[in-house]
Structures are given as C-alpha cells and as structure tokens.
Coordinates of C-alpha atoms in Angstrom, one line a residue:
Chain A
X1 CA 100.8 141.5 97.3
X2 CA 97.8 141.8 94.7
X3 CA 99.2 139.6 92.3
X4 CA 98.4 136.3 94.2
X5 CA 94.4 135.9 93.7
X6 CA 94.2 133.3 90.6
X7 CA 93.5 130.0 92.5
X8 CA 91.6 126.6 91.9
X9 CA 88.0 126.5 93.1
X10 CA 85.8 123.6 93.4
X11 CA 81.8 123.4 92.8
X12 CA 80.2 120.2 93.7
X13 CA 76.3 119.5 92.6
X14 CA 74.2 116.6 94.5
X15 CA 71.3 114.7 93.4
X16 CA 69.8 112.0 96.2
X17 CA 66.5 109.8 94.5
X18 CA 64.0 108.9 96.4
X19 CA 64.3 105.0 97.7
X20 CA 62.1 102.2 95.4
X21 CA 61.7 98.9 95.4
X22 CA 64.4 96.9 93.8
X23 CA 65.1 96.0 91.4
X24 CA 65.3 99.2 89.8
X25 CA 66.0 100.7 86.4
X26 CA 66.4 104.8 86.2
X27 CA 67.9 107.8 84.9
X28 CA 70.3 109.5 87.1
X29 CA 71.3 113.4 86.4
X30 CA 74.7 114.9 86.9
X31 CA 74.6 118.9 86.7
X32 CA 76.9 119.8 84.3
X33 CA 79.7 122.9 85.0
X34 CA 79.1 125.9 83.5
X35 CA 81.6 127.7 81.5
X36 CA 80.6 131.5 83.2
X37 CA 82.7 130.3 86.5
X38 CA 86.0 129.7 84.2
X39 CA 88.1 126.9 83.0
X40 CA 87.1 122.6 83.9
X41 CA 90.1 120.9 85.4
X42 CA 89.0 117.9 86.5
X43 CA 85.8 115.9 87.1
X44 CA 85.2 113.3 90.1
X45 CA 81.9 111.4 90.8
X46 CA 80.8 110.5 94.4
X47 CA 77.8 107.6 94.8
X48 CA 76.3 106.5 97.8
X49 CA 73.7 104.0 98.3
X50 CA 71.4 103.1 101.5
X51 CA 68.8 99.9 102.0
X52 CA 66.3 99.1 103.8
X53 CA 65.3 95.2 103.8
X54 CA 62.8 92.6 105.2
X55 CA 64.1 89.5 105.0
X56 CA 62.2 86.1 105.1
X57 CA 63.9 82.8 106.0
X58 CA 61.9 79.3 106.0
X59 CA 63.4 76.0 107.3
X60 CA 61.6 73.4 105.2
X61 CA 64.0 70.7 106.5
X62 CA 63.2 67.8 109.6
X63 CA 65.8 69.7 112.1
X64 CA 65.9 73.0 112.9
X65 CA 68.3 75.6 111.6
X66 CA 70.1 78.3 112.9
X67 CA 72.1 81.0 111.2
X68 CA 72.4 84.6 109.9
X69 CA 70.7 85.8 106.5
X70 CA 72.1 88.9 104.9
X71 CA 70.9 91.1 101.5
X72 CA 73.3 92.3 99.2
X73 CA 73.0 94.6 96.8
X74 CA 74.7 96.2 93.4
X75 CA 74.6 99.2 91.8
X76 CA 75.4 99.3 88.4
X77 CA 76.1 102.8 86.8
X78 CA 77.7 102.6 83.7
X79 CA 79.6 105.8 82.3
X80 CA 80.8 104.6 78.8
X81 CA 83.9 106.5 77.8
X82 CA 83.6 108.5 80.8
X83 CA 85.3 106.4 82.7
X84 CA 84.0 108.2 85.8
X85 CA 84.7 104.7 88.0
X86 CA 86.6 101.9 87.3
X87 CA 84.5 98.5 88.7
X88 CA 80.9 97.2 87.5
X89 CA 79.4 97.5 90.1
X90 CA 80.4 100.9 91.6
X91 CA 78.8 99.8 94.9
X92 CA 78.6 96.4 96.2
X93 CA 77.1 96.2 99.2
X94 CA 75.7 94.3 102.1
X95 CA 72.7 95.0 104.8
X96 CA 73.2 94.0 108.3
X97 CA 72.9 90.3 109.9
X98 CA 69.5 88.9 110.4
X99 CA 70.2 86.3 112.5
X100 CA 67.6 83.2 113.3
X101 CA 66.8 80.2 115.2
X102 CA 64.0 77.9 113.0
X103 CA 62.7 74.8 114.6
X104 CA 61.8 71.7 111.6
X105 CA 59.4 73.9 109.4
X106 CA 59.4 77.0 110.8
X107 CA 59.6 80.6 109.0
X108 CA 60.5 83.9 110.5
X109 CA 60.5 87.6 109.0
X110 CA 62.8 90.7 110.2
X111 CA 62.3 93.6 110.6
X112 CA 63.6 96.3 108.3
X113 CA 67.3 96.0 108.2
X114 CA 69.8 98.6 106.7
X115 CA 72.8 99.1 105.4
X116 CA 74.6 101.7 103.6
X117 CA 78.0 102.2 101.0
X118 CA 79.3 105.0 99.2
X119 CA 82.6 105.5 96.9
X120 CA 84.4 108.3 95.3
X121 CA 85.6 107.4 91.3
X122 CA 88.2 108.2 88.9
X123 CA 89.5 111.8 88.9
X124 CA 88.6 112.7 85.3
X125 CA 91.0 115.6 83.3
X126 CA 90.6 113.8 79.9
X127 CA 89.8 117.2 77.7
X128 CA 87.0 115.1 75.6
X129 CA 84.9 113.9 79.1
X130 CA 85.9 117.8 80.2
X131 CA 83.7 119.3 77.5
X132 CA 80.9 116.8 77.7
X133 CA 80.3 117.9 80.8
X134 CA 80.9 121.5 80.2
X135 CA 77.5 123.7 79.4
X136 CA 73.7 124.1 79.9
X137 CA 71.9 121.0 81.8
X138 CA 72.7 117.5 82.9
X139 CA 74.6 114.5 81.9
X140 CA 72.2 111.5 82.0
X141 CA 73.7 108.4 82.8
X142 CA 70.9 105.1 83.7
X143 CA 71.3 103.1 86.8
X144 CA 70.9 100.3 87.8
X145 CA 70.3 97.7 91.1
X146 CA 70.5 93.8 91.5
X147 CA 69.5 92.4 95.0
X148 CA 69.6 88.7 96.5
X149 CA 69.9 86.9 99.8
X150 CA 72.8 85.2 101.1
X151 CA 72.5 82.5 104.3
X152 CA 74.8 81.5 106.4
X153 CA 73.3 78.2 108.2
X154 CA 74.0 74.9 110.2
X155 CA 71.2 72.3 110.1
X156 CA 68.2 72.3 108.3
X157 CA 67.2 73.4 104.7
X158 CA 66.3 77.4 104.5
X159 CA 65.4 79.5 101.8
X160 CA 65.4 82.8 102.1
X161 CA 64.0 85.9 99.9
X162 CA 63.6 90.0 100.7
X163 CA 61.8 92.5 99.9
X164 CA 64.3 95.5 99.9
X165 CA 63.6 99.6 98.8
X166 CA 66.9 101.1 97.5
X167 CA 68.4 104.3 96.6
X168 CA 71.1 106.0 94.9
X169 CA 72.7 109.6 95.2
X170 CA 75.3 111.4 93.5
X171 CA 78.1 114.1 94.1
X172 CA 79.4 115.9 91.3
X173 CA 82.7 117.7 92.1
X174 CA 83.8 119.9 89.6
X175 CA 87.3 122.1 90.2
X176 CA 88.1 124.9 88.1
X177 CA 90.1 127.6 87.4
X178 CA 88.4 131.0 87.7
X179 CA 89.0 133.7 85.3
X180 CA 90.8 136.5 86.7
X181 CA 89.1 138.5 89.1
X182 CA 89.1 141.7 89.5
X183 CA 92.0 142.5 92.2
X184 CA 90.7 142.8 95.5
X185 CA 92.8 144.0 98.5
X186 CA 92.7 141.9 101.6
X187 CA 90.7 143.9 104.4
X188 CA 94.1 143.8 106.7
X189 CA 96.0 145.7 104.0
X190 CA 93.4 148.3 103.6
X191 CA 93.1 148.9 107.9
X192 CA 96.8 149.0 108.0
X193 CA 97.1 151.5 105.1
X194 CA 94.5 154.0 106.3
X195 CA 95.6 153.7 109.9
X196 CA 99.4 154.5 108.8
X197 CA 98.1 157.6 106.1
X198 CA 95.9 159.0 109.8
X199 CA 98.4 158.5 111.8
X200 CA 100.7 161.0 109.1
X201 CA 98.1 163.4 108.9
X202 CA 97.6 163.3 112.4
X203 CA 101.2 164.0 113.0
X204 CA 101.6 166.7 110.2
X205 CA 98.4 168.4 111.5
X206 CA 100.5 168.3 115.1
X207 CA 103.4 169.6 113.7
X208 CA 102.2 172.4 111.7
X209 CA 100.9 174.0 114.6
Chain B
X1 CA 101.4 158.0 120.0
X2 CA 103.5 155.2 121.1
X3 CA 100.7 153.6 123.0
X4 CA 98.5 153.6 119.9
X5 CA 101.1 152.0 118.0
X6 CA 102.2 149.3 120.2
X7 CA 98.0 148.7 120.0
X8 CA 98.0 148.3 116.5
X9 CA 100.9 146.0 116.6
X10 CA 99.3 143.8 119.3
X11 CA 96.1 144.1 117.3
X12 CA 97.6 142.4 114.2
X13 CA 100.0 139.5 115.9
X14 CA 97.0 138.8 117.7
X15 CA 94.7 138.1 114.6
X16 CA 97.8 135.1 113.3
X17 CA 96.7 132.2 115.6
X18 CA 96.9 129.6 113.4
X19 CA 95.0 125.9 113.2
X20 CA 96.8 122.9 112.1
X21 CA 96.4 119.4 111.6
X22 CA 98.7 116.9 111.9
X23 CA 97.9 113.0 111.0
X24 CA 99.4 109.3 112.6
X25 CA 99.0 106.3 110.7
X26 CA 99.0 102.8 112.5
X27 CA 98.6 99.5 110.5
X28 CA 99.1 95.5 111.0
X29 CA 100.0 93.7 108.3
X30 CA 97.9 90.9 106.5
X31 CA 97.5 87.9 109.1
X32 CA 95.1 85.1 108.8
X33 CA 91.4 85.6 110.3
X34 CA 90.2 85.6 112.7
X35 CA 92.6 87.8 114.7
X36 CA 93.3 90.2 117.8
X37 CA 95.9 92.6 117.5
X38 CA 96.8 95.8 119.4
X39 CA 96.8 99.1 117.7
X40 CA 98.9 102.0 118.5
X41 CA 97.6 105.6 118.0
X42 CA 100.8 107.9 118.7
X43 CA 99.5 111.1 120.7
X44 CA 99.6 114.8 119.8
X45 CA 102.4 116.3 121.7
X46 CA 101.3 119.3 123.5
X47 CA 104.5 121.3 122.2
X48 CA 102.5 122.0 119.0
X49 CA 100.0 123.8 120.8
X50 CA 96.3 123.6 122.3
X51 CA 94.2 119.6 120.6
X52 CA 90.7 120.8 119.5
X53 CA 89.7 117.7 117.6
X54 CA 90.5 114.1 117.0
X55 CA 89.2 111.8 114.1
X56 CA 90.4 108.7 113.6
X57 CA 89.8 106.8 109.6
X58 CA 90.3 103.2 109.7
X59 CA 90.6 101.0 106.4
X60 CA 90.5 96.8 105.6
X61 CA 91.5 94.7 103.0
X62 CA 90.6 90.9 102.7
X63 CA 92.2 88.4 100.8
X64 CA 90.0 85.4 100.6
X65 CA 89.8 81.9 98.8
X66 CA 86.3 80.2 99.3
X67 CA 86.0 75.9 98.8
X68 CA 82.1 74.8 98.1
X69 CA 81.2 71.6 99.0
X70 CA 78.0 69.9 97.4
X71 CA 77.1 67.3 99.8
X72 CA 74.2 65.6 97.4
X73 CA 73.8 63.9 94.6
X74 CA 71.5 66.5 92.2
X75 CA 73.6 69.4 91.2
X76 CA 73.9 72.8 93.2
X77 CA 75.1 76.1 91.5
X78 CA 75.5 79.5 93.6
X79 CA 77.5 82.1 94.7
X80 CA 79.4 82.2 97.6
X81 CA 80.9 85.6 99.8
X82 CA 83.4 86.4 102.6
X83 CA 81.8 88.4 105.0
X84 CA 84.3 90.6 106.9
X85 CA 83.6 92.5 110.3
X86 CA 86.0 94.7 111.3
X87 CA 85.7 95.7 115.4
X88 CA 88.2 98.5 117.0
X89 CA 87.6 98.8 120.9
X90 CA 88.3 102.2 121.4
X91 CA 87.0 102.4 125.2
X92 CA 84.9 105.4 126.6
X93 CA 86.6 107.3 123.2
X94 CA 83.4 107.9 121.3
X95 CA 85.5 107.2 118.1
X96 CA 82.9 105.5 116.1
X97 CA 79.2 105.4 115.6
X98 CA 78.7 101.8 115.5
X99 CA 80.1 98.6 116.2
X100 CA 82.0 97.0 113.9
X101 CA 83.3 99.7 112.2
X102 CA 83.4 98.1 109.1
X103 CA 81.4 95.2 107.6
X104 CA 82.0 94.7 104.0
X105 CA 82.0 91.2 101.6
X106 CA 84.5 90.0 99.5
X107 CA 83.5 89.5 95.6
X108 CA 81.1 86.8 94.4
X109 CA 82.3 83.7 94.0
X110 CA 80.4 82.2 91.2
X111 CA 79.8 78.7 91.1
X112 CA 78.2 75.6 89.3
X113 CA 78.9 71.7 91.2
X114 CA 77.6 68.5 89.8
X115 CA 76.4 65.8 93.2
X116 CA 79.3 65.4 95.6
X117 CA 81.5 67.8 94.1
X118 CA 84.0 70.2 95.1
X119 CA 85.2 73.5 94.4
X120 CA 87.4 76.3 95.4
X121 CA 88.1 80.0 94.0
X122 CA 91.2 82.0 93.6
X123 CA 92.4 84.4 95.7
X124 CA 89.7 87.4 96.1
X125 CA 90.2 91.0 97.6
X126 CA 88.2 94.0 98.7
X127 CA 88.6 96.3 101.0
X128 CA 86.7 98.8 103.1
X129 CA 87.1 102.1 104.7
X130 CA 85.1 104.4 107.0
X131 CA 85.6 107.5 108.9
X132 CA 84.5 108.4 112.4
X133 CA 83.5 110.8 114.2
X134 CA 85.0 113.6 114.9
X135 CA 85.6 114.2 118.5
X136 CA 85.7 117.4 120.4
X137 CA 84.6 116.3 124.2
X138 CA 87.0 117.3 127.1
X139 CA 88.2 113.9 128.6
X140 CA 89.1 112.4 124.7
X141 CA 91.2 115.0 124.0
X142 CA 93.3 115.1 127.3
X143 CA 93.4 111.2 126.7
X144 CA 94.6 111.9 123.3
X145 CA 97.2 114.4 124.7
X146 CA 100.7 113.8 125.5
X147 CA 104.2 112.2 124.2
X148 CA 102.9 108.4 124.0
X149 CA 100.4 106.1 122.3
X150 CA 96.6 105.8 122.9
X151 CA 96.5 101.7 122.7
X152 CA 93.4 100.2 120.9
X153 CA 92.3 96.8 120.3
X154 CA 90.8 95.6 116.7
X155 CA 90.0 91.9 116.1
X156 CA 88.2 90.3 113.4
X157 CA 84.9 87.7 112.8
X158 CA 85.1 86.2 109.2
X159 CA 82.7 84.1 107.7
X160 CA 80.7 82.5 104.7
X161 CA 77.6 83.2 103.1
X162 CA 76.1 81.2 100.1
X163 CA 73.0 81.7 98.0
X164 CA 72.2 78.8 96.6
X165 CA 69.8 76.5 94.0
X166 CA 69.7 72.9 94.6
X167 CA 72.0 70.8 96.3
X168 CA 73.1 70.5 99.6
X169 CA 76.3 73.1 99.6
X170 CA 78.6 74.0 102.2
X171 CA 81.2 76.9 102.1
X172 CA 84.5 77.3 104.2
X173 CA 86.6 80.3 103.8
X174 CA 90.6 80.9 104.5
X175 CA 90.8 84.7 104.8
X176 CA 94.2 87.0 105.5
X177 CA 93.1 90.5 106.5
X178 CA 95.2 93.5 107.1
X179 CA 93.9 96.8 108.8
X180 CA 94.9 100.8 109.2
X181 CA 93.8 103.3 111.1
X182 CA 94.9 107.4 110.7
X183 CA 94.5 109.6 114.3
X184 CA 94.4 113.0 112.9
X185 CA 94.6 115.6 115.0
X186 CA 93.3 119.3 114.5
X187 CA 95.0 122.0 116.4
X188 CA 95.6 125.7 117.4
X189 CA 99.1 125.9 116.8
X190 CA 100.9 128.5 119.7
X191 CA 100.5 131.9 117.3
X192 CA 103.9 132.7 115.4
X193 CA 103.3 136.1 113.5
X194 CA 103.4 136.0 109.5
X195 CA 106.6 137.0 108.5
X196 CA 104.8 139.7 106.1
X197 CA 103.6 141.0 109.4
X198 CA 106.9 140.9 110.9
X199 CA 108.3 142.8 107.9
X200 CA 105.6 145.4 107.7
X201 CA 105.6 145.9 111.3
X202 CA 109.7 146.2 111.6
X203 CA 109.7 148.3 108.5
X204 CA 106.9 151.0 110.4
X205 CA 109.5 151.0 113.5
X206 CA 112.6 151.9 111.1
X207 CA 110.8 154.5 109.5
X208 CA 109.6 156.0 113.0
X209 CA 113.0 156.1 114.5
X210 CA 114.4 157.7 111.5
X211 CA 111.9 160.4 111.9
X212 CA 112.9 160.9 115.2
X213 CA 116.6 160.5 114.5
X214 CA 116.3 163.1 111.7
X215 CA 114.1 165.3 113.8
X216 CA 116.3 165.3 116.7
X217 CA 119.4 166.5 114.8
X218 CA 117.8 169.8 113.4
X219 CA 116.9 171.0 116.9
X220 CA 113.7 171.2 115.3
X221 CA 111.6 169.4 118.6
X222 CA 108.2 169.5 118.5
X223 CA 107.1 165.9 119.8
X224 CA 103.7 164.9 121.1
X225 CA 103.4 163.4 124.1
X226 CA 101.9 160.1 125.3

C-alpha cells in the first residue's frame, strides 16, 4: 500500500513580454529545470501571441472601393537543434476584419483591431536538448515578428498599411520524475488504523473488567 | 459498538464519489466551401451519473489552391491567402466566446506575374483549433442531458486576401474544408466503493464475527451493549 508513491510530476514556468511595436527583434527566456526536483523526461514549449492594429486603407482610384483589410502577423522563434517546434513561423496569424466603404479618393483608419494565436510544440525527450535545459538559469532563444496588410477589395485602387504593437509569451512544461520520497501514508489509512487499534483497546479495557 | 461501526463504514463509502469525464467526437468530412452542414453532439446519458460540465473543442482544416490574375500590363508581384471563418450555431448554449469560432489563413502564396498574366498555386493546408468554454449553467446541462444528440449547425465564409505591388491583381480561391468538434462531458459518477475499501471493510466484519463466534463458544459472555 506504501509502495505506490513514485510518479511523474510536471513543472511548467511562463514568461509573457510586454507588447512593442512591430517589427520586433528580442530575447526570449525559458527557465530552465532544476535537477533538485529529480530526473527531466521530456520538454514541451507553449507560445502565444496577441495584436493590437490600426489599420489605414486609401482608395487612390476614380471609383470607389469597398472591401475588408486584415493584418497578419509571424512569429519566428528559432530553436536550432532543439527542435522545440517544427514550422518557421511557429505562429502565423491574422487580426480581425476591418471592413470599408471608400468613395474615389477617399482614406479611412480603424480603430484598434485584435487578434490572438497560440501553439503547443514538439514534445522533446532527446537526452542532449534534456541536459541543456537542465541547471541554474534560462535558455535564451531570439524572437522574432514580421507584419503586413492583406486587402480584400472590388473597385478602386487601395493601399493599405498598419501600425500594429505585438507580443509574445511562453510556457515551459517540464515533467519529471521525482526522486523517491520519503513514504508517506495516505491520511484514510492512518484514521482507519487508529480508529481500529481504539476500538481494541476500548474493547479489552471493557472486557477486563 | 455496532452503531459506531456501521458509522465508520458509512463514513468511508461515502468519501468514494467519484468525477469522470467522458468525450464525443463529431466531424464532416472535407467538402468544398462554402458549406452548411449539421453537427451531431451525442448526449451524456444520465445512467452514468449526475452532468456538472460541458466543453465542447472544435478543430478545421483547409485545403486551398489560389489563381492570381494580373489584369495590367506593368508587372505585379504579391502574396495571396485563404481566409477561413469557421461559425457553429450553438443556440442559447453559451458554447463559445465569440463568433466565428475559428478564423485562421491558409499559407502564403508567393507570387511574381509579368502584364496580363496568370497564376495558380498548389494545393495548401492549415488548420485551426480552439476550445470553449466550459459550461456549468442549469438549462445547458439538462439540454445536454439524455440518450440523443444536441444538433448544431456550422457553415463556412471563405475568401481571398492579396497584398500586393504593382499591377492590377485579382485572386479567386477553390477551398475544401473539413471540421470536428469533441462534447466532453465532466461528471459525478453514482459512488461505487474502492474495492480496497470493500476488502478492508469485509475483512473488519470477518474478523468481528469470529470474535464473537469464538467468544460465544467458551461461555465466556461478556458483550457490551449498543
């Protein structure tokens, strides 16, 4: 009944920076797993990504135009030999429609738009990404972000640009095997134990009289 | 003595109520967009025991070949997207935040046309998935209860976006799209003692009524009562 503590545990560390304007180059820290809690079994990497845009859209044709702009966005963060996800980008991504009606000449600019993405990588158990990511401090990896407009249109001739504030978060998720604790009886054992060993004495102390 | 034990039995079947989960999946198979399809979300059967949650994950994947068209004579190069909204109507069920519940791109399409030229890609895929929210309200889960199927309806709105540097380009799309969506169900299943229980407990009752058989046999009586 003891016998039955050694199980897998998971640890997970998250690190959300602050939104900038795109495009955007910077270093992004992953915790690494310390070696107190036990034995590194396998690695996994979750990123999210949220937006916010303004986008402009002039009509410099004779007609008017109509249609929906959109931003989209990448997020490049390259892990080497890692391996911790397997497309470039690991988030592609778009905002949500901003949809106008431009007479011959006209311009028009939204409001801040959003949108949001997030994916879950590779699950890592190669030994040699294992121990890099086993000790003191954090893995740096750099990221990355490329943003454009995309127009969806009848009539006219529209350009579009945005302005667009990005950022990027990550979810480490380490599970591990913890060294062998110390045997610990489960509380229900222990109550029914000591109520059976009262429950004898009670009886003996009955009987003896 | 018999009273405290049949406590102390009731005490310990009662702490084995037991949560479960249990998971439907539903999913239409790759049709051209832009379509309407009905989608069947079996029900949990009361027989397991009491609904305290239901969740519902939905996922999409598009298939999609984009043609550019440059309709001038100076040369246009660009990229061109699927954009991919996925809608599930899912009634006064507060199944989902927003509306659609997924809106996702295919991959760029990368191209480069000389005046009055045409091009079209290869087949491109992506796919998207999203979770909802996790509902607890009275009237969804009795709607969500029974022997049947809760009966949804998803469609699809498919079009082309295309960023763009001289030219005059247009962009058509031919999309297939297929779509899932998991009901999982969270439960308190009706309580079924632990067999370890069962064993300890059934083990405590032999041992008492050999006492008593042992006891009784020797003359030697000297019971408490109650």
């Amino acid at each position: 009944m003891f016998g039955l503590a050694a199980q897998a545990d998971f640890i997970s560390y998250t690190n959300i920076y602050s939104p900038a304007q795109t495009d955007w180059t910077n270093t992004v820290s992953l915790h690494r797993f310390s070696p107190a809690l036990g034995t590194l079994d396998s690695i996994q990497v979750t990123v999210e990504s949220g937006m916010t845009t303004v986008l402009s859209v002039t009509n410099f044709g004779n007609s008017a135009s109509d249609g929906t702009a959109i931003t989209q966005l990448k997020v490049y963060l390259p892990s080497g030999t890692y391996n911790l996800f397997s497309g470039s980008p690991v988030l592609n991504y778009i905002s949500q429609d901003f949809n106008y009606s431009l007479s011959a000449g006209g311009g028009v600019i939204s409001s801040p738009i959003a949108g949001y993405a997030s994916t879950t990588g590779n699950l890592i158990t190669d030994p040699t990404t294992l121990s890099a990511f086993t000790g003191g401090g954090s893995v740096q990896l750099t990221g990355s972000t490329a943003t454009r407009t995309f127009l969806s249109n009848s009539g006219g001739n529209t350009a579009s640009s945005q302005v667009t504030t990005a950022n990027i978060g990550t979810i480490i998720t380490y599970q591990y095997t913890a060294f062998p604790p110390t045997p610990v009886p489960e509380p229900g054992t222990i109550a029914l134990v000591g109520v059976g060993l009262a429950g004898l004495g009670w009886r003996r102390r009955i009987v003896g009289k | 003595m018999k009273k405290w034990l049949m406590m102390l039995v009731a005490m310990v079947l009662g702490l084995s109520c037991r949560a479960g989960s249990v998971s439907y999946t539903n999913s239409i198979a790759f049709t051209t967009t832009d379509w309407t399809n009905s989608v069947a979300l079996a029900q949990f059967n009361p027989d397991l025991g009491y609904l305290v949650s239901v969740q519902v994950a939905v996922k999409s994947d598009l298939s999609t070949v984009l043609t550019v068209q440059n309709n001038s004579i100076s040369p246009s190069s660009g990229t061109a997207i699927t954009q991919l909204k996925q809608y599930l109507l899912t009634g006064s069920f507060a199944l989902f935040g927003s509306s659609p519940v997924l809106d996702y791109a295919g991959p760029d399409f990368d191209y480069g046309l000389d005046g009055n030229d045409v091009i079209a890609s290869g087949q491109l895929t992506a796919s998207a998935s999203a979770t909802g929210n996790l509902v607890t309200d009275y009237a969804t889960l009795a709607g969500f209860t029974g022997t049947g199927y809760v009966d949804l309806t998803a469609y699809t709105y498919t079009r082309t976006f295309i960023s763009n540097a001289g030219g005059n380009t247009a962009a058509t799309q031919s999309t297939t799209a297929d779509f899932t969506a998991v009901v999982t169900y969270d439960y308190s299943a009706t309580p079924v003692p632990e067999p370890s229980v069962v064993a300890l407990c059934g083990l405590g009752m032999a041992g008492l009524m050999l006492r008593r058989r042992g006891r009784t046999s020797h003359g030697n009586v000297s019971r408490s009562a109650g």
